[in-house]
Backbone as a chain_set.jsonl record, in Angstrom:
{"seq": "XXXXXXXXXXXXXXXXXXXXXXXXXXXXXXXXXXXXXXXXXXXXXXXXXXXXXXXXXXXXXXXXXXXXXXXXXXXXXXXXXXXXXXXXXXXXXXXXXXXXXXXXXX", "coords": {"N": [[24.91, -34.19, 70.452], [25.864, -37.515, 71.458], [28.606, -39.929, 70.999], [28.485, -42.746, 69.648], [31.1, -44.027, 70.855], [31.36, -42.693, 73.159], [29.632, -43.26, 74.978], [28.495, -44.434, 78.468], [27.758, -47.118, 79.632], [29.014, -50.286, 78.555], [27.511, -52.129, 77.727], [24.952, -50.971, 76.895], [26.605, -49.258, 74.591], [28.199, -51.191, 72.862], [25.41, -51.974, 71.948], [23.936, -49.924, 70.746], [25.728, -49.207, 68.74], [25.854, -51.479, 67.001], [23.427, -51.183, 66.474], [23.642, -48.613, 64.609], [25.402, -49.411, 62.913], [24.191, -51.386, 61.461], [24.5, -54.328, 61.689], [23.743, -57.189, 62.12], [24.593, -59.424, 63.367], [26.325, -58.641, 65.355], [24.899, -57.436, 67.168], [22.705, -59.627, 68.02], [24.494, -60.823, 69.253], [24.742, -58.623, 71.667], [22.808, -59.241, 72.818], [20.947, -61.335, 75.422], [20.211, -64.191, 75.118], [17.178, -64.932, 75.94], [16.33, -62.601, 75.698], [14.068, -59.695, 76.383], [11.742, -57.166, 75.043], [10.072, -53.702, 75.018], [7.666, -51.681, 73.016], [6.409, -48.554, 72.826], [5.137, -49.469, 75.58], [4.038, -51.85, 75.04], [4.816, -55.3, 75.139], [7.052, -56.989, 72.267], [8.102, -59.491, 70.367], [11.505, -59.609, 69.946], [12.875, -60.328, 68.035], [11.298, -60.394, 65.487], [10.326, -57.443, 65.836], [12.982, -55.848, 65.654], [13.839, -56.74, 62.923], [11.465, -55.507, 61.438], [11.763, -52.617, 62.294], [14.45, -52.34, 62.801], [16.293, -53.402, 60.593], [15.538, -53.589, 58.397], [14.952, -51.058, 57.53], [16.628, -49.707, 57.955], [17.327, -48.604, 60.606], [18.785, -46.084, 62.678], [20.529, -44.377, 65.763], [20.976, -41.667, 67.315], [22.466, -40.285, 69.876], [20.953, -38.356, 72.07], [21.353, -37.638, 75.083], [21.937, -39.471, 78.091], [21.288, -41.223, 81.13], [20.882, -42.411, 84.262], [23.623, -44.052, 84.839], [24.001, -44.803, 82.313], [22.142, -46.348, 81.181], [19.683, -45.557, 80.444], [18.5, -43.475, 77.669], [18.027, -40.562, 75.558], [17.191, -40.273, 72.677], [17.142, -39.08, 69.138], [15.638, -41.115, 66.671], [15.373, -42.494, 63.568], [14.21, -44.51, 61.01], [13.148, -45.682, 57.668], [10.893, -45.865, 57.279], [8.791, -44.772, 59.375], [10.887, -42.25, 59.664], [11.592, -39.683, 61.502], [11.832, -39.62, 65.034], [11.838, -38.52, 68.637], [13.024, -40.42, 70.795], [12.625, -42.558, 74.096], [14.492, -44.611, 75.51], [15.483, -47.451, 77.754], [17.67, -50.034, 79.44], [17.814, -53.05, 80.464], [20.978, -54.671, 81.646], [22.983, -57.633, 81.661], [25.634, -59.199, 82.566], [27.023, -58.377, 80.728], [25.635, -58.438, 78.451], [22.419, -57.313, 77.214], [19.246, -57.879, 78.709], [17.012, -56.918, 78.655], [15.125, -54.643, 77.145], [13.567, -51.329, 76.383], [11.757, -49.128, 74.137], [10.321, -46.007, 73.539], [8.366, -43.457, 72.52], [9.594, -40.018, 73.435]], "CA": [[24.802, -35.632, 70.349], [26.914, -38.326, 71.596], [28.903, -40.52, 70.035], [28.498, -44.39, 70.554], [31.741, -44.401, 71.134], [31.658, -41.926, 74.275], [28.6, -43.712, 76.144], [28.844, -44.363, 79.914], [27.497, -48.233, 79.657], [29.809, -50.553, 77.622], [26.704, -53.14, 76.78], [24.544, -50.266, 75.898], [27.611, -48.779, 73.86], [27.582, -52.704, 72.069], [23.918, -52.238, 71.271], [23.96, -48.776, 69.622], [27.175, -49.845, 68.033], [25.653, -52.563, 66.085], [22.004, -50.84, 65.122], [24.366, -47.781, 63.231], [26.36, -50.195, 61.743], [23.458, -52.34, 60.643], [25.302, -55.209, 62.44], [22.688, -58.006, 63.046], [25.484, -60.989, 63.786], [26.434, -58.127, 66.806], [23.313, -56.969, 67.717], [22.515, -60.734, 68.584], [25.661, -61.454, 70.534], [24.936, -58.162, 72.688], [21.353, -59.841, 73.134], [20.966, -62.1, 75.967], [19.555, -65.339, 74.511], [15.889, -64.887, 76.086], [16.085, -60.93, 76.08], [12.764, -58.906, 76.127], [11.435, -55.663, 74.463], [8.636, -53.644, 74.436], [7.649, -50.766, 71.854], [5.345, -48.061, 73.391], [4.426, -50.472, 76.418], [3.497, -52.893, 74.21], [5.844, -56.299, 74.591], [7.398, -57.41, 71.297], [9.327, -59.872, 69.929], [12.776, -58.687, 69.577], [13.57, -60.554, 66.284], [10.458, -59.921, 64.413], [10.654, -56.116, 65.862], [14.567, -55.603, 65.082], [13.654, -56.839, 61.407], [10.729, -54.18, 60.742], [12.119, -51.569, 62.409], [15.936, -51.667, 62.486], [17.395, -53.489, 59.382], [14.647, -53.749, 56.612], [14.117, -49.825, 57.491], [17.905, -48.559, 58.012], [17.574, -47.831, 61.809], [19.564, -45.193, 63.106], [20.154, -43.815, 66.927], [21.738, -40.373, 67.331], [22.092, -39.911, 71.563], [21.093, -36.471, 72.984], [21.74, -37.586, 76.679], [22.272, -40.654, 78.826], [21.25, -40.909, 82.519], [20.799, -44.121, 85.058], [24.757, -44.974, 84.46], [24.094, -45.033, 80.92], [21.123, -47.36, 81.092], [18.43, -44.792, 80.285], [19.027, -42.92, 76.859], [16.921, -40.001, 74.724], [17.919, -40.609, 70.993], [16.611, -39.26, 68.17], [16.083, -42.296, 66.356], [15.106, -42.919, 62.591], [14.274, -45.139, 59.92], [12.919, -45.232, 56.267], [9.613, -46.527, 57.95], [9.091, -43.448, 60.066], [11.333, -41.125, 59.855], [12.962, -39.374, 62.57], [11.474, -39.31, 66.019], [13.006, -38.513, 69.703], [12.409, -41.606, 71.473], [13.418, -42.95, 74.977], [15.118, -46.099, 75.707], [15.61, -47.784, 79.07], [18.138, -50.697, 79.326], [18.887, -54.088, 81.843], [21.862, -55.426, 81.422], [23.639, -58.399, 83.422], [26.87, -59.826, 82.416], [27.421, -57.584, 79.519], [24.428, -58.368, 77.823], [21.215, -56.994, 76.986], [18.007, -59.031, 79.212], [15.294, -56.591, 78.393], [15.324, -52.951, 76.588], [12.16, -50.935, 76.265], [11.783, -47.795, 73.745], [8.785, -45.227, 73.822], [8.423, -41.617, 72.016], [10.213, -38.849, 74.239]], "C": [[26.012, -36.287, 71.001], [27.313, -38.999, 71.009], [28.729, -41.782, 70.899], [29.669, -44.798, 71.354], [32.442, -43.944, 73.131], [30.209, -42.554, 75.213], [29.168, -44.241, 77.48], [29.558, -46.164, 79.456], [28.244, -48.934, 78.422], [28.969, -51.984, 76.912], [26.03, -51.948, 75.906], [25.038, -49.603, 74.292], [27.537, -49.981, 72.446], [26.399, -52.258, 70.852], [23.881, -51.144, 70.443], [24.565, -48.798, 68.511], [26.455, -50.412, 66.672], [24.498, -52.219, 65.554], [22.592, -49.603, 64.395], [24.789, -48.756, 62.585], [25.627, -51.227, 60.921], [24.58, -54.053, 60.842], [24.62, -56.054, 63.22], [23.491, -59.344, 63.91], [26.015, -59.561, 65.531], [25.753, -57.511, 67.6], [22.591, -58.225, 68.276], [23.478, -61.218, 69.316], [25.783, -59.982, 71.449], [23.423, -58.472, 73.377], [21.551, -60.662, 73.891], [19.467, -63.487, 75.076], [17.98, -65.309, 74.375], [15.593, -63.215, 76.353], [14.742, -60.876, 75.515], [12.968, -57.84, 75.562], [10.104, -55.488, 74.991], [9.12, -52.258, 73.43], [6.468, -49.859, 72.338], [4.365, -48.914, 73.993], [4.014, -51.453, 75.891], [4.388, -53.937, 73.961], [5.99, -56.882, 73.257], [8.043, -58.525, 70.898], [10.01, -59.812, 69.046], [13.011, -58.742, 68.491], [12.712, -60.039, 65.422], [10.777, -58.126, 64.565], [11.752, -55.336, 65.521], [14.402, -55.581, 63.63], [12.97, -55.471, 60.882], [11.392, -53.079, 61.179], [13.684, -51.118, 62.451], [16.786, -52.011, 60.89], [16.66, -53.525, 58.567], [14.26, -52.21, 56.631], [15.625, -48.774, 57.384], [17.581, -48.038, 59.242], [18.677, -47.287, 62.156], [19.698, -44.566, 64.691], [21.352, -42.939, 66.771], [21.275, -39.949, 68.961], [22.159, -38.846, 71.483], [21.367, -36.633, 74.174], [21.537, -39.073, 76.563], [21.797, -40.213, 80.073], [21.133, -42.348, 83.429], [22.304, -44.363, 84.922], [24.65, -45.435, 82.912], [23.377, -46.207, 80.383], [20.01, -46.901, 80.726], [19.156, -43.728, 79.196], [17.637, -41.987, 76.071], [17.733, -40.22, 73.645], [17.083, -39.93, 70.194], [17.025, -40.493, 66.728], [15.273, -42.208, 65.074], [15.043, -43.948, 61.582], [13.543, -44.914, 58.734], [11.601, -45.503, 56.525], [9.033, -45.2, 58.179], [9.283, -42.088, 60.372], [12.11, -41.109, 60.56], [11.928, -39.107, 63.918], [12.345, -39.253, 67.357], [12.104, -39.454, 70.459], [13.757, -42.039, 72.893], [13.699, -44.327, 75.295], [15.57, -46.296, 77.306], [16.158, -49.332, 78.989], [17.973, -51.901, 80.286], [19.897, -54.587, 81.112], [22.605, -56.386, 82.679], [24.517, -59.148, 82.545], [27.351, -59.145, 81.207], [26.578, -57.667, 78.398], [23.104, -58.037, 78.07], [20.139, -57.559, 77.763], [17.036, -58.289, 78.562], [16.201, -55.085, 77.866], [13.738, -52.685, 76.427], [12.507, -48.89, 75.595], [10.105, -47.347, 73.642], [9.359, -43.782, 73.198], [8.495, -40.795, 73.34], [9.105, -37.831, 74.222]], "O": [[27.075, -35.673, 71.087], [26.602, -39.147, 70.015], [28.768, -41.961, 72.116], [29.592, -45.609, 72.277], [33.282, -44.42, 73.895], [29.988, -41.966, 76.272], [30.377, -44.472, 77.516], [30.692, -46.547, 79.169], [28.193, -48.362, 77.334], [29.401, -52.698, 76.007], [26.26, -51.771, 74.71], [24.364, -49.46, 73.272], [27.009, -49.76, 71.357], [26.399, -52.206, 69.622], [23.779, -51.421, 69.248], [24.082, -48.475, 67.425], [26.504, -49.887, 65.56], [24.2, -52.63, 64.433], [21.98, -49.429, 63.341], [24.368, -48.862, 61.433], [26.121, -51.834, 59.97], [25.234, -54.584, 59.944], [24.607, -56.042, 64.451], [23.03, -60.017, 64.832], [25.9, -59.98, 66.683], [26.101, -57.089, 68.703], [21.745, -57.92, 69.117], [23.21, -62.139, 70.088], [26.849, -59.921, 72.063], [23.046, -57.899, 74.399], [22.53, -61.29, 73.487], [18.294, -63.419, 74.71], [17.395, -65.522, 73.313], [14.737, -62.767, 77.116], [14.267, -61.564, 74.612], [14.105, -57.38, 75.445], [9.264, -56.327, 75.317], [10.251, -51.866, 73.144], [5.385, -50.439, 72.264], [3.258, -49.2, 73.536], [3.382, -52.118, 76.712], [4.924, -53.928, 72.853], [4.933, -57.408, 72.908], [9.147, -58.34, 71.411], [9.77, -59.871, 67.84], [13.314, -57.785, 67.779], [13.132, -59.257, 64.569], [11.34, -57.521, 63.653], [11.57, -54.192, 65.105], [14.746, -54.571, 63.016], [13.51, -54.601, 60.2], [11.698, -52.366, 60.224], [14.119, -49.988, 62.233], [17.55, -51.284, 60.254], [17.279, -53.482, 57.504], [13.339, -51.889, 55.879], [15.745, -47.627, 56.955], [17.481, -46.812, 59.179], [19.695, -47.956, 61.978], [18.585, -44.105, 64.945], [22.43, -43.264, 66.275], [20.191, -39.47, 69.292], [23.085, -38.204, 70.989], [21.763, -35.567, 74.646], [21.179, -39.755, 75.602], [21.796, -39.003, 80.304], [21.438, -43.38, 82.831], [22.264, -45.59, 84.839], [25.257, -46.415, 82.479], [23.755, -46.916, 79.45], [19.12, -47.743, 80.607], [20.179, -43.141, 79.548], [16.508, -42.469, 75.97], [18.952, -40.344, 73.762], [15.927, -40.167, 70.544], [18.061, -40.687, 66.093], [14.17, -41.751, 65.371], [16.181, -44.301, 61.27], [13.184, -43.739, 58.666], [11.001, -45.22, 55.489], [8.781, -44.501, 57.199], [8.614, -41.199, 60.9], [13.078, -41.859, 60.681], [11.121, -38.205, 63.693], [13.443, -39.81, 67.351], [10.899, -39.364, 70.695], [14.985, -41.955, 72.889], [12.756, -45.117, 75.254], [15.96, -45.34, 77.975], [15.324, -50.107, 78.52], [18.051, -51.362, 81.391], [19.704, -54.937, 79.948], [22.775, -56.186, 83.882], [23.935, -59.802, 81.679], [28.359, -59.675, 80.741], [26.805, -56.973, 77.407], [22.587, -58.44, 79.113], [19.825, -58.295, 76.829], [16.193, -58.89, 77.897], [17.335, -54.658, 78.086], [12.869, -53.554, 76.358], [13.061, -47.927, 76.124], [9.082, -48.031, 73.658], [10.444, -43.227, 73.371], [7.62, -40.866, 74.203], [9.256, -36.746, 74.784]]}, "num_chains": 1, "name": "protein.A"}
């Protein structure tokens, strides 16, 4: 595993940062204002989706690799929802924030 603290990307780094720590006040300031998601191809929105699945569930990301410059991540990722699945994540970032993220089962 990696640690958040050893990631390439220093927004991505941010964003991981703040869904261990259950850290929604910094999980919205590494969010670009009008950022996107989707959830197995399927666009979301972020706030309602962040709620069910990261803080009303205890989300968790544990990196197994990085690739793209640290914009493309496998995680096994869990919550109380769930469980534990290995899921892939794919980042944009532009000025140090977040525009769009997109996760999907590995």
């Amino acid at each position: 595993m990696i640690a958040p603290n050893e990631l390439t990307d220093p927004t991505v780094r941010a964003f991981v940062t703040a869904v261990n720590a259950g850290d929604q006040k910094a999980f919205s300031a590494v969010l670009a204002p009008d950022a996107t998601m989707s959830d197995d191809g399927s666009d979301r929105d972020v706030a309602q989706w962040a709620e069910k699945e990261i803080w009303s569930s205890n989300g968790h990301m544990d990196v197994a690799s990085e690739s793209d410059d640290g914009l493309a991540l496998v995680v096994d990722y869990r919550n109380d929802t769930w469980g534990e699945m290995r899921t892939a994540w794919r980042f944009v970032t532009d000025g140090g924030r977040v525009t769009r993220f997109e996760t999907a089962q590995a």
